[in-house]
CSV table of C-alpha atoms and ligand atoms in Angstrom, one decimal:
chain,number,residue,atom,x,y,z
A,1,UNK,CA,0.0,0.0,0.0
A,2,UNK,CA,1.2,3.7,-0.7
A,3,UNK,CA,0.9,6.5,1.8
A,4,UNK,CA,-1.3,8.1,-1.2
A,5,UNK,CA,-3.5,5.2,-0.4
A,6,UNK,CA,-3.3,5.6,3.4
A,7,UNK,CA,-3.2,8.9,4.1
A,8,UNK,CA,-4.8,11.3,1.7
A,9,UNK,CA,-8.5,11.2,0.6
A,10,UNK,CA,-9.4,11.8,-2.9
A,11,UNK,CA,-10.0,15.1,-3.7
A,12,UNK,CA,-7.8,16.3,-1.1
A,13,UNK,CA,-6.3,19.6,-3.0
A,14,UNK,CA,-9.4,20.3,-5.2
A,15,UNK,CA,-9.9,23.7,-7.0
A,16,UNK,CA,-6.2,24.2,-6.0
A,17,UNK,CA,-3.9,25.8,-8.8
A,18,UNK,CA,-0.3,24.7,-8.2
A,19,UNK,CA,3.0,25.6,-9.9
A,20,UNK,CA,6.0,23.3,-10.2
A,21,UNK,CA,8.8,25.1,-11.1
A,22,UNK,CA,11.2,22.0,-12.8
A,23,UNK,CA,8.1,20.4,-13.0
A,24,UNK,CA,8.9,18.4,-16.4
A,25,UNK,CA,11.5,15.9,-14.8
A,26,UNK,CA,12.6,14.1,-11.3
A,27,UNK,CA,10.7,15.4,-8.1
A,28,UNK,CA,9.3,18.3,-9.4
A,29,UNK,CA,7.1,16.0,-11.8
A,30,UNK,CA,6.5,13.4,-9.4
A,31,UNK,CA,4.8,16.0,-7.1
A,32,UNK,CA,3.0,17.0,-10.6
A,33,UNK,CA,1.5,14.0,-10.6
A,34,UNK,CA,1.0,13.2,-7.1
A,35,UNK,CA,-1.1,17.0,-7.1
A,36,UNK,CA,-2.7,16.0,-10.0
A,37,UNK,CA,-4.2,12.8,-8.6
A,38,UNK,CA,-5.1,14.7,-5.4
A,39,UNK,CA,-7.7,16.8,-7.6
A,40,UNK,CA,-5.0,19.9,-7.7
A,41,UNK,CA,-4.9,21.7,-11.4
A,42,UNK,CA,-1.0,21.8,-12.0
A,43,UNK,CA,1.2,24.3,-14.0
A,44,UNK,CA,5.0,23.0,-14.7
A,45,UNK,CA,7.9,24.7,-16.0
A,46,UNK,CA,11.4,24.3,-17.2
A,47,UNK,CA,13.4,25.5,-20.0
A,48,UNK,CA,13.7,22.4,-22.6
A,49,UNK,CA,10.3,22.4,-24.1
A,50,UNK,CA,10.1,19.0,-25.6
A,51,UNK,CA,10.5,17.6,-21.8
A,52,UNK,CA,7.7,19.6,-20.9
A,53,UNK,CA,5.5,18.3,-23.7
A,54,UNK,CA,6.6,15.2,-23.0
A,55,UNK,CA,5.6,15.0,-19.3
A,56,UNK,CA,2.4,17.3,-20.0
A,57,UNK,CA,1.4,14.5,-22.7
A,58,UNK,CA,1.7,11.7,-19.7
A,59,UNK,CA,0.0,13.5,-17.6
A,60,UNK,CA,-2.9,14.9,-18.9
A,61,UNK,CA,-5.5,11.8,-18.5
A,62,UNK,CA,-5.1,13.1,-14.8
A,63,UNK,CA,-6.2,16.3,-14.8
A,64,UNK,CA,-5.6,19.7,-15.9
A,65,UNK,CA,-1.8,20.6,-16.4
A,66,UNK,CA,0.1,23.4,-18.2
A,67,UNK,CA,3.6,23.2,-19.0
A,68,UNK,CA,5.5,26.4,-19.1
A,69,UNK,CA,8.5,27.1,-21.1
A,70,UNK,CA,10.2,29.6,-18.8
A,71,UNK,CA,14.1,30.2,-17.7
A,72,UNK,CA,13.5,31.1,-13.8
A,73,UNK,CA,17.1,33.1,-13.6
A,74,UNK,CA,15.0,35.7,-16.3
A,75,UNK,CA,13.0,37.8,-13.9
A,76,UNK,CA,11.1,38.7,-16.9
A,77,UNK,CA,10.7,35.2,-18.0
A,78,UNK,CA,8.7,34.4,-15.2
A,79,UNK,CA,6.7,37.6,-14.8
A,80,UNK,CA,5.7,36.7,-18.2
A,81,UNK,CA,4.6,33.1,-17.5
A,82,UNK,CA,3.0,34.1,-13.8
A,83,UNK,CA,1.0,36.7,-15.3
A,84,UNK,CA,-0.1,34.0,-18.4
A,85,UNK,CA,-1.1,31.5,-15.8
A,86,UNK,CA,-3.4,34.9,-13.4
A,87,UNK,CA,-5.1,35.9,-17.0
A,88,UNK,CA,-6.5,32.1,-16.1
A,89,UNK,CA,-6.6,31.7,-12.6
A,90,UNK,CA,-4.7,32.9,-9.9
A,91,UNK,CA,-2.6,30.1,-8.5
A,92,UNK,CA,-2.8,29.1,-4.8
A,93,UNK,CA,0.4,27.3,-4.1
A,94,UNK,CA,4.0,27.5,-6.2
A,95,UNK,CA,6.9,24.6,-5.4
A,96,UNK,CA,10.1,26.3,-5.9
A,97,UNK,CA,12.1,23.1,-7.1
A,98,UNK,CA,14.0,23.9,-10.2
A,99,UNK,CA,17.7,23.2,-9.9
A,100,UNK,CA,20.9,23.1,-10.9
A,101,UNK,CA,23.8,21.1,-9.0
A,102,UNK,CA,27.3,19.0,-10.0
A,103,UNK,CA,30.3,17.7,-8.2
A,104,UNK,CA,33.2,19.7,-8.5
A,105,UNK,CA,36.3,21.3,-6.8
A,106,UNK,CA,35.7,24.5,-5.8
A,107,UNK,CA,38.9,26.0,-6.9
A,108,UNK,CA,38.4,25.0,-10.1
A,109,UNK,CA,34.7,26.9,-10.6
A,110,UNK,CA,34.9,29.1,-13.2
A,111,UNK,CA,32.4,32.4,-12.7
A,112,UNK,CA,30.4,30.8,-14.7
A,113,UNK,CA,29.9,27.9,-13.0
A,114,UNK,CA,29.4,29.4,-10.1
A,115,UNK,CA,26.6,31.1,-11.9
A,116,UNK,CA,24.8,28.4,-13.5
A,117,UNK,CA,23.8,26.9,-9.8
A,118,UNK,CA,23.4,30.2,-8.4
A,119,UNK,CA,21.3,31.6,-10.6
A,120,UNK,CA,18.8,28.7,-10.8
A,121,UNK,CA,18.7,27.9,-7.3
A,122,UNK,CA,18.7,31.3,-6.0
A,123,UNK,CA,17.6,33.9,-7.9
A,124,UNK,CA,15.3,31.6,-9.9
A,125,UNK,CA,13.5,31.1,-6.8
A,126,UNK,CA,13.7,34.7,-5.2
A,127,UNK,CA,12.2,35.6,-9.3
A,128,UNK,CA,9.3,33.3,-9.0
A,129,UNK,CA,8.5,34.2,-5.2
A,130,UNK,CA,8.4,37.5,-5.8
A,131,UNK,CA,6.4,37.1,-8.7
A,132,UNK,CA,3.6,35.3,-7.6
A,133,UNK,CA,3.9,37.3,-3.9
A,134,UNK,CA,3.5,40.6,-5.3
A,135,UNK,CA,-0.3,39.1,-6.9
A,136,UNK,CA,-1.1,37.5,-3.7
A,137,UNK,CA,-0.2,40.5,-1.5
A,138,UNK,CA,-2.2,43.2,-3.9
A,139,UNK,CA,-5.3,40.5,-3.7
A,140,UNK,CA,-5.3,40.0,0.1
A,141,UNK,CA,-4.9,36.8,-1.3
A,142,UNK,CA,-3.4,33.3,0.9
A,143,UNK,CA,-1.3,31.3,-0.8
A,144,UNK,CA,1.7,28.9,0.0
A,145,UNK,CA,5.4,28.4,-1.0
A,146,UNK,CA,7.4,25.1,-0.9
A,147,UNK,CA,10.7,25.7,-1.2
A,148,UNK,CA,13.0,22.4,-1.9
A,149,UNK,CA,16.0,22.5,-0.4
A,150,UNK,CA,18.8,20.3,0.6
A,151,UNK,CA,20.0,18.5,3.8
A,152,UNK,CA,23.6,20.4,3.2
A,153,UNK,CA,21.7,23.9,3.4
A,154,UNK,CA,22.0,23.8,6.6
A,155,UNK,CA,25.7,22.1,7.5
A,156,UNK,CA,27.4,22.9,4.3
A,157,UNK,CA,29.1,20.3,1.9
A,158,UNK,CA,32.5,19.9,0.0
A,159,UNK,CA,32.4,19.6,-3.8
A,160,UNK,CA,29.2,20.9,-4.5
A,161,UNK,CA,29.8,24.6,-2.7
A,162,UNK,CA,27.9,26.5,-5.1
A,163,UNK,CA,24.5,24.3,-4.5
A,164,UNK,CA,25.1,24.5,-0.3
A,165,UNK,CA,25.4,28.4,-0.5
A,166,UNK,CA,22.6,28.9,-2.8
A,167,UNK,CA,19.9,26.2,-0.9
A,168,UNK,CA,21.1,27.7,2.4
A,169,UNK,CA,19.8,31.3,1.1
A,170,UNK,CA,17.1,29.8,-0.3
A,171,UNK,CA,15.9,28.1,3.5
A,172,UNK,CA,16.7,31.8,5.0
A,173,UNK,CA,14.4,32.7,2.5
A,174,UNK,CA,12.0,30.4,3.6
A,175,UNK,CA,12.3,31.3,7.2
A,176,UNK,CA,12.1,35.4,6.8
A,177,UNK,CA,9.1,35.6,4.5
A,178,UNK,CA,7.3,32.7,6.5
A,179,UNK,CA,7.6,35.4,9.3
A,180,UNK,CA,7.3,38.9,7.2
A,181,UNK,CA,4.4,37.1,5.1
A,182,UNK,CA,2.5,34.7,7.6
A,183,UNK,CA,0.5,37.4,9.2
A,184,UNK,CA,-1.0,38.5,5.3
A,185,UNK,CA,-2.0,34.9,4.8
A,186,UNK,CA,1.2,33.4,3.2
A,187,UNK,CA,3.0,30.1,4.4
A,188,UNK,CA,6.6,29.2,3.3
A,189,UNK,CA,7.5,25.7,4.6
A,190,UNK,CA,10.7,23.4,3.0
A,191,UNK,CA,12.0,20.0,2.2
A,192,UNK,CA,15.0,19.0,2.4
A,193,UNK,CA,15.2,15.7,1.1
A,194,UNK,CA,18.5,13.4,1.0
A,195,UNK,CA,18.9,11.3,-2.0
A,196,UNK,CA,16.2,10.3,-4.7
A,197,UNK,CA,17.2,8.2,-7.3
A,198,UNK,CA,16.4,11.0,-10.3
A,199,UNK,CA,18.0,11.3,-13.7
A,200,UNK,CA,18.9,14.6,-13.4
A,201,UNK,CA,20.6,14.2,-9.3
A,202,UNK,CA,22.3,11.0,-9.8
A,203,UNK,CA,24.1,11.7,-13.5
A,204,UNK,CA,25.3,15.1,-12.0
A,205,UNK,CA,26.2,14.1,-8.0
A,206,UNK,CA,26.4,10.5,-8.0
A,207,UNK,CA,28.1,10.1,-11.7
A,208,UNK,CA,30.5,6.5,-10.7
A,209,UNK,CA,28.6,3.4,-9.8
A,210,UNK,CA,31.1,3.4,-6.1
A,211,UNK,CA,29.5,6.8,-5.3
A,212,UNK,CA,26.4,5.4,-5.6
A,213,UNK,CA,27.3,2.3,-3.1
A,214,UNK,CA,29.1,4.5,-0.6
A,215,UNK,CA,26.2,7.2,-0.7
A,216,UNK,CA,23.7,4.0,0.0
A,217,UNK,CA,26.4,3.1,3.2
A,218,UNK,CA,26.5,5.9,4.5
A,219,UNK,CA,22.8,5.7,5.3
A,220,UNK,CA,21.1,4.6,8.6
A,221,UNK,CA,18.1,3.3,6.4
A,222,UNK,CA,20.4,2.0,3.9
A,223,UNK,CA,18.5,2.8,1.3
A,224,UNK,CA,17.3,5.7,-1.0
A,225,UNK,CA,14.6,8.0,-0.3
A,226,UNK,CA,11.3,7.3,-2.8
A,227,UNK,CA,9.1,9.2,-4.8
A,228,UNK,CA,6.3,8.5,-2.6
A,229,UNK,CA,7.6,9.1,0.0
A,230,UNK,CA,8.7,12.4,-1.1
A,231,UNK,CA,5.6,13.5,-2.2
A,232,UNK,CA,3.8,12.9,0.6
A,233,UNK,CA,5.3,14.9,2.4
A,234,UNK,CA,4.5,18.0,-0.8
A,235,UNK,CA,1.1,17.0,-0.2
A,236,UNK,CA,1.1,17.6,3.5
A,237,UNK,CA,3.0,20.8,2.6
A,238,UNK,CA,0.6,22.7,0.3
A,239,UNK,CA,-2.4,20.9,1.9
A,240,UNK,CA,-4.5,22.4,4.6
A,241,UNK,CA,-3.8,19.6,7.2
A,242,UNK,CA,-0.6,21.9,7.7
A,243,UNK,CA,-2.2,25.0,7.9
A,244,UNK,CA,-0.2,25.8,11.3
A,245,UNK,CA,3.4,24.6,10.0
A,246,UNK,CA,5.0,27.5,8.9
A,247,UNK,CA,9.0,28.2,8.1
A,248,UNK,CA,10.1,24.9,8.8
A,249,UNK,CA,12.5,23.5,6.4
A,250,UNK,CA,11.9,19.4,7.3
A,251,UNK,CA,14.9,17.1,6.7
A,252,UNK,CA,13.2,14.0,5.0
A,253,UNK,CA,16.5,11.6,4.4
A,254,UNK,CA,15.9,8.5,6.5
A,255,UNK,CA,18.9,10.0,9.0
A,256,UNK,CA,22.4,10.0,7.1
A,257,UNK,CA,21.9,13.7,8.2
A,258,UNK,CA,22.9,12.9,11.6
A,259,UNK,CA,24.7,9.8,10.8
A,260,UNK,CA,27.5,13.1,9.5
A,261,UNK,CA,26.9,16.1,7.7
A,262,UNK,CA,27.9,17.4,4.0
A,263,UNK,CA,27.6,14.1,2.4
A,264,UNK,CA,29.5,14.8,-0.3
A,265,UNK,CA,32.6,15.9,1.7
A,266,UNK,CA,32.9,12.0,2.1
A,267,UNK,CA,32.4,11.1,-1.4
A,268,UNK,CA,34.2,14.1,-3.0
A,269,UNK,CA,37.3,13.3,-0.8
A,270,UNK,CA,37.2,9.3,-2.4
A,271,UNK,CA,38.0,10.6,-5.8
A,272,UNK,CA,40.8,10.6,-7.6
A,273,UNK,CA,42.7,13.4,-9.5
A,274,UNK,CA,42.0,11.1,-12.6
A,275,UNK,CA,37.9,11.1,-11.3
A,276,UNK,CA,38.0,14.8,-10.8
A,277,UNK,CA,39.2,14.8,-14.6
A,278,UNK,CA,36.6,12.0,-16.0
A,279,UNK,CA,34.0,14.6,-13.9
A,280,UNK,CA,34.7,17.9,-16.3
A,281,UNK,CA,32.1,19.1,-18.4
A,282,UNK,CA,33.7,18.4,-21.8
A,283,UNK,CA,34.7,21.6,-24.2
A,284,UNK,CA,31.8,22.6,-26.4
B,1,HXC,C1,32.6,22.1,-13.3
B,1,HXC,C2,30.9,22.8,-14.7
B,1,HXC,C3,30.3,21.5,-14.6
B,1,HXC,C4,31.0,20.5,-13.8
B,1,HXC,C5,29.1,22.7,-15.9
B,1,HXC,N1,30.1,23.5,-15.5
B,1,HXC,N2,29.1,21.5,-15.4
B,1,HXC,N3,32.0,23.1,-14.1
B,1,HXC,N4,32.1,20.9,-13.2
B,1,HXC,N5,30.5,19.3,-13.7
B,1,HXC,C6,30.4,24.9,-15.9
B,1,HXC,C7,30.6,25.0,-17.4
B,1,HXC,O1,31.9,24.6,-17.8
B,1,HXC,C8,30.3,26.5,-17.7
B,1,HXC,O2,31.4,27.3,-17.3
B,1,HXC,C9,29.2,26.8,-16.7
B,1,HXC,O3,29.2,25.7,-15.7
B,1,HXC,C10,27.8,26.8,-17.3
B,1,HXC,O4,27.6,25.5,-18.0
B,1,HXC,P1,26.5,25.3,-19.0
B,1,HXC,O5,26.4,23.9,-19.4
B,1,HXC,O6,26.6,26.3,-20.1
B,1,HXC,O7,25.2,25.8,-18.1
B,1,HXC,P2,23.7,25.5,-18.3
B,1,HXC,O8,23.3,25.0,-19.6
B,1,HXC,O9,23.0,26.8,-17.8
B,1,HXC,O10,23.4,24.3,-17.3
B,1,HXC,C11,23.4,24.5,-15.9
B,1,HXC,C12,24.0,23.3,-15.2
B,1,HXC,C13,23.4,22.0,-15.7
B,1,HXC,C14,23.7,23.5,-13.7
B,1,HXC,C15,25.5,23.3,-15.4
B,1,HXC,O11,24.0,20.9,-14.9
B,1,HXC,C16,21.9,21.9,-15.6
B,1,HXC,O12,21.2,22.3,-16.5
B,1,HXC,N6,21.4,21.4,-14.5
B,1,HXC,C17,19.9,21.3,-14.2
B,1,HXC,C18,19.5,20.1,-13.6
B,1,HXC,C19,20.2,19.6,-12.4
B,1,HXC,O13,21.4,20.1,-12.1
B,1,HXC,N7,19.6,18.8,-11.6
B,1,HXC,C20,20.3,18.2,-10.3
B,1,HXC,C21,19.6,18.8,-9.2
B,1,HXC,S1,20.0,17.8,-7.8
B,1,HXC,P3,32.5,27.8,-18.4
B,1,HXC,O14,33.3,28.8,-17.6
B,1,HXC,O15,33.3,26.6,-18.8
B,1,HXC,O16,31.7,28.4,-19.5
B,1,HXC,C22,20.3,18.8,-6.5
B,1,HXC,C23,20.6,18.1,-5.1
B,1,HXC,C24,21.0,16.8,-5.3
B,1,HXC,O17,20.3,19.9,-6.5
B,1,HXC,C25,21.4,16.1,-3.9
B,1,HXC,C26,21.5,14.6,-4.2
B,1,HXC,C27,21.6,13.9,-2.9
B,2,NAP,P1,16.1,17.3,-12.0
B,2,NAP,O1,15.2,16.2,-12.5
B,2,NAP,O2,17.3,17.6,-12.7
B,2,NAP,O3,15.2,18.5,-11.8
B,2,NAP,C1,15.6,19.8,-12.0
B,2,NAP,C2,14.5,20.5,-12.8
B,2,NAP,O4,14.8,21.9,-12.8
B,2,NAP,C3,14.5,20.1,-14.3
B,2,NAP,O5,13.2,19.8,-14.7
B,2,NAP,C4,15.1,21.3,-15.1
B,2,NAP,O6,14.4,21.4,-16.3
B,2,NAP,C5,14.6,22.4,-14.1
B,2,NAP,N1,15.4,23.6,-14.3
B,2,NAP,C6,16.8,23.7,-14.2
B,2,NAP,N2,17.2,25.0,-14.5
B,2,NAP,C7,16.0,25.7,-14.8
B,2,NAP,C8,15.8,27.0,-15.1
B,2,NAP,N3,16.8,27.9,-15.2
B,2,NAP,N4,14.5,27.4,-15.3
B,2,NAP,C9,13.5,26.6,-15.1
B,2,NAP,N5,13.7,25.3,-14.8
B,2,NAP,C10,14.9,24.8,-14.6
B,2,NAP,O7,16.5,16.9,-10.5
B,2,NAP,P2,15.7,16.4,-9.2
B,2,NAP,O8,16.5,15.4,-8.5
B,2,NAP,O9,14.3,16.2,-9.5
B,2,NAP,O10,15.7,17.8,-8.3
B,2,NAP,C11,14.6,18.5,-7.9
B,2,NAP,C12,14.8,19.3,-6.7
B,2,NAP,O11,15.1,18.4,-5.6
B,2,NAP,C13,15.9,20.3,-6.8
B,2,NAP,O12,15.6,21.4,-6.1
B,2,NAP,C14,17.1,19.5,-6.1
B,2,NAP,O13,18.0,20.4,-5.5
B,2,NAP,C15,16.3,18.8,-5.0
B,2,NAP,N6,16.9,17.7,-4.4
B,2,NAP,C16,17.0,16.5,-5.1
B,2,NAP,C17,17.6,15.4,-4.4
B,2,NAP,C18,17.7,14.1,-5.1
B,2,NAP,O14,18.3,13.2,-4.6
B,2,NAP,N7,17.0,13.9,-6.3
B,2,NAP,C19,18.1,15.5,-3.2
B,2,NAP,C20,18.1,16.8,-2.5
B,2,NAP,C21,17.5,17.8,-3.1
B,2,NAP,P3,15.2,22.1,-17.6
B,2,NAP,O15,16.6,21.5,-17.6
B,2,NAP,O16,14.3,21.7,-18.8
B,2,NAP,O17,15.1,23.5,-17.4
């Protein structure tokens, strides 16, 4: 049995309008789906359109879904695709979960590089929260951010520096505007999720088949996290059975958290110079 079938009636997010931002791939359309299912009518975006047509093809026999191509490091990208999706219906709940990550040595981050995470993680998610804020606020309007995150937010992580400083903003993000917003009606809550076997997560952060073994080890549970149990936890999120959880970013990574910090210090450090080389993007 899933916790979908334990847990959450049918119907359960009904007449609510949700954006997924990363929606076409990994998590971001797993909680797609999982919204969809609930009753929820679902908006997802990314910046590769044939993923999103892909994923909004599979989808549809569930319900009503959108996909949205939109870059969210273009402020003006997404204040162009928020105010398409409030000329339909204003939305009720966004998942900030678009991201960009690899394993790398920090002294070898080019600006670039440095910007490529950053300007995903961060400022793609400050764009879209402001975005959609601004509508709420002018409407007197409640609504609710989810802001994905990651365990190393909060502890910090070797060899993927650019990801721990940008997902740490992003949860003091989280934790202000769940304080300056909560009294006009607006919840900001987080996950911070350890690892989910996704194409997108595992090619970039767990690219050797060792990584993989070691990452598994290093786990109390043993095991990766699933989908399902990822997005049941969403669910409870943007539902109203957590209408007084508010600024909590909630570690959901069956305890390799506390079994040590900065997972990929561990890994990072059991690669090779040759590894590190294998690793490079290659030359356009
Ligand atoms: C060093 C790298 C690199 C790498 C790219 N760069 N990959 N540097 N090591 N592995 C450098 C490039 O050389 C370039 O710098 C700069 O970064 C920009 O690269 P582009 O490929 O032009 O960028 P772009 O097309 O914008 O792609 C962004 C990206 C890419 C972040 C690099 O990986 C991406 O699109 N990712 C989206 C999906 C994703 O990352 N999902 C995983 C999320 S998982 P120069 O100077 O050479 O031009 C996650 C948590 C996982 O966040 C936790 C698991 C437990
Ligand atoms: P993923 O499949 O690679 O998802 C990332 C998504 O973000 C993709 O759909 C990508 O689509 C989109 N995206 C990237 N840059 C974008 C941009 N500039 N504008 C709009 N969309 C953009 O990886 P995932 O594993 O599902 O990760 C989802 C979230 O979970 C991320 O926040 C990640 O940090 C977090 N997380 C994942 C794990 C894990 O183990 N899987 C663990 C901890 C945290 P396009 O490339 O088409 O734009």
């Amino acid at each position: 049995m899933t916790s979908e079938d334990a847990i959450f009636r049918p119907g359960l997010l009904k007449d609510k309008h949700i954006l997924v931002t990363g929606g076409g791939t990994g998590l971001g359309r797993a909680m797609a789906e999982r919204f969809l299912r609930l009753g929820a009518a679902v908006h997802i975006c990314g910046r590769r359109q044939e993923v999103l047509e892909q994923s909004v093809g599979e989808l549809r026999p569930l319900g009503p879904v959108h996909g949205w191509v939109c870059d969210v490091r273009q402020a003006e990208s997404v204040e162009r695709m928020v105010g398409d999706i409030w000329s339909h219906a204003a939305l009720d709940v966004v998942v900030n979960n678009a991201a960009g990550n690899f394993l790398a040595r920090t002294e070898e981050l080019s600006p670039r590089a440095w910007q490529a995470v950053t300007g995903i993680v961060l400022s793609g998610t400050i764009n879209v929260t402001m975005a959609v804020a601004r509508r709420w606020l002018q409407a007197n309007r409640p609504g609710i951010f989810l802001n994905i995150s990651t365990t190393y937010a909060s502890t910090g992580s070797a060899y993927v520096v650019p990801s721990a400083v940008s997902k740490a903003g992003v949860d003091a993000l989280t934790r202000s505007l769940a304080v300056e917003w909560g009294p006009r009606g607006i919840r900001c809550n987080g996950i911070a999720p350890g690892a989910i076997r996704t194409e997108g997560a595992f090619s970039r952060l767990l690219p050797l088949p060792d990584l993989e073994r070691k990452a598994m080890g290093h786990n109390p549970l043993h095991r990766f996290g699933t989908l399902d149990e990822f997005t049941s936890l969403a669910v409870f999120l943007v539902s109203d059975a957590s209408a007084y959880v508010n600024g909590e970013v909630i570690v959901m990574d069956g305890g390799a958290q506390l079994q040590g910090a900065g997972g990929f210090t561990e890994l990072g450090r059991s690669l090779s110079d040759e590894d590190w080389e294998r690793l490079k993007p290659k030359k356009k």
